[in-house]
JSON list of C-alpha atoms in Angstrom, two decimals:
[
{"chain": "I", "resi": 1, "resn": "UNK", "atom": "CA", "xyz": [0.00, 0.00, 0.00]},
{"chain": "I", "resi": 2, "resn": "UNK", "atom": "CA", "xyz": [1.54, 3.37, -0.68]},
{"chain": "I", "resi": 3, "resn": "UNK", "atom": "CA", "xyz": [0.56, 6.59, 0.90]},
{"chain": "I", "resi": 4, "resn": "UNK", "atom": "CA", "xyz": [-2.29, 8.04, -1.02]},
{"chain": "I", "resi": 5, "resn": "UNK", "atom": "CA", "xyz": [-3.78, 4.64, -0.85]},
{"chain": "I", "resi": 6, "resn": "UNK", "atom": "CA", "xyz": [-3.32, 5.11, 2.97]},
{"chain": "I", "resi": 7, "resn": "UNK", "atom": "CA", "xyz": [-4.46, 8.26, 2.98]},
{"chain": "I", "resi": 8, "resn": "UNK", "atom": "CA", "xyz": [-7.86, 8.08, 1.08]},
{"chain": "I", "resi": 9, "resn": "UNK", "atom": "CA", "xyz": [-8.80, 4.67, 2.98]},
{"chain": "I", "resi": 10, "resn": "UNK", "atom": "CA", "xyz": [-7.93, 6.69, 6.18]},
{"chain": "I", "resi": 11, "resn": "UNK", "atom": "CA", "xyz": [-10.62, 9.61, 5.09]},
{"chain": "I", "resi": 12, "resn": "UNK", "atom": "CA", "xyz": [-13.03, 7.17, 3.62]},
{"chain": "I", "resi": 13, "resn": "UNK", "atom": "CA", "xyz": [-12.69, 5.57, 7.24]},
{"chain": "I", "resi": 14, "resn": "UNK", "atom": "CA", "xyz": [-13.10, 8.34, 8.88]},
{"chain": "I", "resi": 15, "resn": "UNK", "atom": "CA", "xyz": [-15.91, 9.83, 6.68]},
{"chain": "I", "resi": 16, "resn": "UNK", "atom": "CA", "xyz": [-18.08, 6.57, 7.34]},
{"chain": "I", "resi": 17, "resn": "UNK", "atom": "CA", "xyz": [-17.77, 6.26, 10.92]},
{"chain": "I", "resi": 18, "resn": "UNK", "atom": "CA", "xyz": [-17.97, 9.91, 11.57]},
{"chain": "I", "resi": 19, "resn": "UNK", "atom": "CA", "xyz": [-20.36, 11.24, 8.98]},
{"chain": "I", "resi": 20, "resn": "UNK", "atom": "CA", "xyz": [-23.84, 10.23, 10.61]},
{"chain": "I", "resi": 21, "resn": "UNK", "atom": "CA", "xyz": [-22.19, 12.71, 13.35]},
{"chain": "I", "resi": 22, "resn": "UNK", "atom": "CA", "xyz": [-22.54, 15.66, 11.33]},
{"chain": "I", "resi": 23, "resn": "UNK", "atom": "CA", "xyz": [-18.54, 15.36, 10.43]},
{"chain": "I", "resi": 24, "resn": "UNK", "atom": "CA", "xyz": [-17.58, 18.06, 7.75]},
{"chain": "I", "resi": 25, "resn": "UNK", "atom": "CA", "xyz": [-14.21, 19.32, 6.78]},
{"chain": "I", "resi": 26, "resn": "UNK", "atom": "CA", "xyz": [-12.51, 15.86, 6.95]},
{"chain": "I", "resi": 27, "resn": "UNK", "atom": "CA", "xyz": [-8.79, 16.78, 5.95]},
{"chain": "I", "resi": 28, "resn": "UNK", "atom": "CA", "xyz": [-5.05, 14.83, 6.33]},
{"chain": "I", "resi": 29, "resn": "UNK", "atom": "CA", "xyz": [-3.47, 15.90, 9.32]},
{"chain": "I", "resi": 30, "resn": "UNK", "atom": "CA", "xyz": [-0.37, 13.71, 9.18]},
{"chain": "I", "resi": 31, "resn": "UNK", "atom": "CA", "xyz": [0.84, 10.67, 7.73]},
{"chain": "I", "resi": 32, "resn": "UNK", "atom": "CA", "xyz": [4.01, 8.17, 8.44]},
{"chain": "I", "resi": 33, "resn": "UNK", "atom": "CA", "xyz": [4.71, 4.67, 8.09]},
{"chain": "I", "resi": 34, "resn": "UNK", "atom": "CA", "xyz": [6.06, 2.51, 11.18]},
{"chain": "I", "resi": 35, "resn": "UNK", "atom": "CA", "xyz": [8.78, 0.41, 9.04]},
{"chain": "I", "resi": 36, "resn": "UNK", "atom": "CA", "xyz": [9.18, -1.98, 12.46]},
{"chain": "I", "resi": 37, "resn": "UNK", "atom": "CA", "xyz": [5.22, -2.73, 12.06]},
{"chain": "I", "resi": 38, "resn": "UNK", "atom": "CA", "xyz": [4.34, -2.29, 8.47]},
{"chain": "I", "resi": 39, "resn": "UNK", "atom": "CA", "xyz": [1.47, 0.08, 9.64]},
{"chain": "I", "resi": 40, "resn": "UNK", "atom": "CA", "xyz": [0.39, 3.26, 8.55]},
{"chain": "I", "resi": 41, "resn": "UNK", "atom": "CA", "xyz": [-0.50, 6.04, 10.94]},
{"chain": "I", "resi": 42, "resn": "UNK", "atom": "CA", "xyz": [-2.71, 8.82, 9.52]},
{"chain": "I", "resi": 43, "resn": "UNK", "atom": "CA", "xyz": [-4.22, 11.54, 11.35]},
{"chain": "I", "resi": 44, "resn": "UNK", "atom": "CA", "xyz": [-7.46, 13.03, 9.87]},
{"chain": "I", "resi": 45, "resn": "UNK", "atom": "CA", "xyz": [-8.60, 15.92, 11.40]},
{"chain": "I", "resi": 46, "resn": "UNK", "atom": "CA", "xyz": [-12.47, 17.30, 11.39]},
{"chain": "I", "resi": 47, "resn": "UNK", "atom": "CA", "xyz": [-15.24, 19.69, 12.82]},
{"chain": "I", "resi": 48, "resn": "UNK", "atom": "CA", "xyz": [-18.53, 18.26, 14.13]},
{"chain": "I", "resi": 49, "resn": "UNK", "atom": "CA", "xyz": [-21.12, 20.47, 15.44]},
{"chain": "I", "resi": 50, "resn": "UNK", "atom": "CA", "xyz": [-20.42, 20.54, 19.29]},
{"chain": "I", "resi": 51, "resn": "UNK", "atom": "CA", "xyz": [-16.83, 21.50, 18.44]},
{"chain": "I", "resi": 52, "resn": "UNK", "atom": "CA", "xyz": [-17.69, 25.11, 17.26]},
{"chain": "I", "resi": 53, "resn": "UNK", "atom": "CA", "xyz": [-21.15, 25.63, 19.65]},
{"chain": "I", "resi": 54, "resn": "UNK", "atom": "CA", "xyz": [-23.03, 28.72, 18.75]},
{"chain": "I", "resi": 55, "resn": "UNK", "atom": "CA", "xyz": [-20.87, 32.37, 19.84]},
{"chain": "I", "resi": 56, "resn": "UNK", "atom": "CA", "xyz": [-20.99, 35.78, 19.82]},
{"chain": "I", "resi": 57, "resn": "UNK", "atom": "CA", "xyz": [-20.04, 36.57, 15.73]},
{"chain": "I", "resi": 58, "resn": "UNK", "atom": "CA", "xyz": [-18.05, 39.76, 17.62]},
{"chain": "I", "resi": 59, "resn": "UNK", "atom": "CA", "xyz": [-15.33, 37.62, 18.83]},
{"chain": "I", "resi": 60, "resn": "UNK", "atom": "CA", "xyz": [-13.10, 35.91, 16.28]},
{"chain": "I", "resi": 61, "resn": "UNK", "atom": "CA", "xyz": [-12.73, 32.47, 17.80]},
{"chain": "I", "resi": 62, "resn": "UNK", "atom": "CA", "xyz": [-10.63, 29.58, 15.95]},
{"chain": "I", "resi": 63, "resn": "UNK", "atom": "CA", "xyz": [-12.83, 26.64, 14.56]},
{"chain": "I", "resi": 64, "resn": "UNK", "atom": "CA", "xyz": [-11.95, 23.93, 16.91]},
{"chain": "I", "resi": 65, "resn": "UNK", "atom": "CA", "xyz": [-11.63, 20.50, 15.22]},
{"chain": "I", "resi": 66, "resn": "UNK", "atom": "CA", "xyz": [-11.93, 16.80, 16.26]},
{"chain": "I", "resi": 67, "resn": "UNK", "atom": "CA", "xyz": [-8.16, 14.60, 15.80]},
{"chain": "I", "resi": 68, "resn": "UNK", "atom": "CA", "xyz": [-8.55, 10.74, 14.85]},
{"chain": "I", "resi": 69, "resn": "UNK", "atom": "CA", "xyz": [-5.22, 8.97, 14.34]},
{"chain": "I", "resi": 70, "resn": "UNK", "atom": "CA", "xyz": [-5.74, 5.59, 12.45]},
{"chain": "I", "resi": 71, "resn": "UNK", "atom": "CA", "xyz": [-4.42, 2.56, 12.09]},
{"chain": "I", "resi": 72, "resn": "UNK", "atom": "CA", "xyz": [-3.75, 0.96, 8.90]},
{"chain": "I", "resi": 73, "resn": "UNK", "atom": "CA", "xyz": [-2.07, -2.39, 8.77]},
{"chain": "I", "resi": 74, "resn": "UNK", "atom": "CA", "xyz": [-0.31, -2.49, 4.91]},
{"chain": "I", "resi": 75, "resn": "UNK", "atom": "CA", "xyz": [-2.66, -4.44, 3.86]},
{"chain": "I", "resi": 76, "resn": "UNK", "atom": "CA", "xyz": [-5.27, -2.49, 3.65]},
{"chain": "I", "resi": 77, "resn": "UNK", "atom": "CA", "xyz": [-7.16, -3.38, 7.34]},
{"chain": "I", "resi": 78, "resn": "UNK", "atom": "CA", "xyz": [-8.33, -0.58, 9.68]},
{"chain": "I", "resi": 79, "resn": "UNK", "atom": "CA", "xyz": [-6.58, -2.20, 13.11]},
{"chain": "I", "resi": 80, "resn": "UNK", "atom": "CA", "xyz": [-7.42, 1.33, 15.46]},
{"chain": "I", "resi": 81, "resn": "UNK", "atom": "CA", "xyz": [-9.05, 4.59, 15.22]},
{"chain": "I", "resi": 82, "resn": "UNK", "atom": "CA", "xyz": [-7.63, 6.98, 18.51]},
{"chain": "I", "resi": 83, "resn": "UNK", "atom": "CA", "xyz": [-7.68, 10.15, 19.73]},
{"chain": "I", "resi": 84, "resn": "UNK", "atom": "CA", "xyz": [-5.45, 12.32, 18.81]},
{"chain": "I", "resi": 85, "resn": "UNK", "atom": "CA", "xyz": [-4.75, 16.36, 20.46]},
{"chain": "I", "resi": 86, "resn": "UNK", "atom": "CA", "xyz": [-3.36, 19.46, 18.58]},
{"chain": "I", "resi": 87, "resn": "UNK", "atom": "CA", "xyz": [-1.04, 19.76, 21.01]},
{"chain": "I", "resi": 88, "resn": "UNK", "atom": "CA", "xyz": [0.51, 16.29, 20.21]},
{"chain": "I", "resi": 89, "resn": "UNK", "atom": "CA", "xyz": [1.84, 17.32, 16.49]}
]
């Protein structure tokens, strides 16, 4: 499997197990491959609608968005979907 391939089965991932949660702006995060375990770790980042609750439009505030690092064995196979924070790139 090469990257894009882990990449777009990532975000299709992500997309189907997120989506029914109002997910929008699914984008790549990060992406690296663990040589040692032949497994692809991709971070896909998102907004759903509690991240960004309703504010004042007079004070600019950041979109906050939703971190899920996954999992994928070369192969193809989804092994883990985890939390991920901002504060952890």
């Amino acid at each position: 499997m090469d990257v894009q391939a882990a990449v777009a089965k990532a975000k299709s991932y992500v997309t189907q197990i997120f989506g029914p949660e109002g997910a929008t702006n699914i984008g790549l995060e990060e992406v690296r491959f663990d040589d040692e375990k032949s497994i692809w770790n991709v971070t896909i980042g998102f907004t759903r609608p509690w991240d960004n609750p309703s504010r004042s439009p007079l004070l600019p505030i950041a979109d906050k968005r939703t971190y899920k690092a996954v999992e994928i064995d070369d192969g193809g196979n989804v092994l883990a979907v985890r939390n991920r924070h901002a504060t952890e790139f």
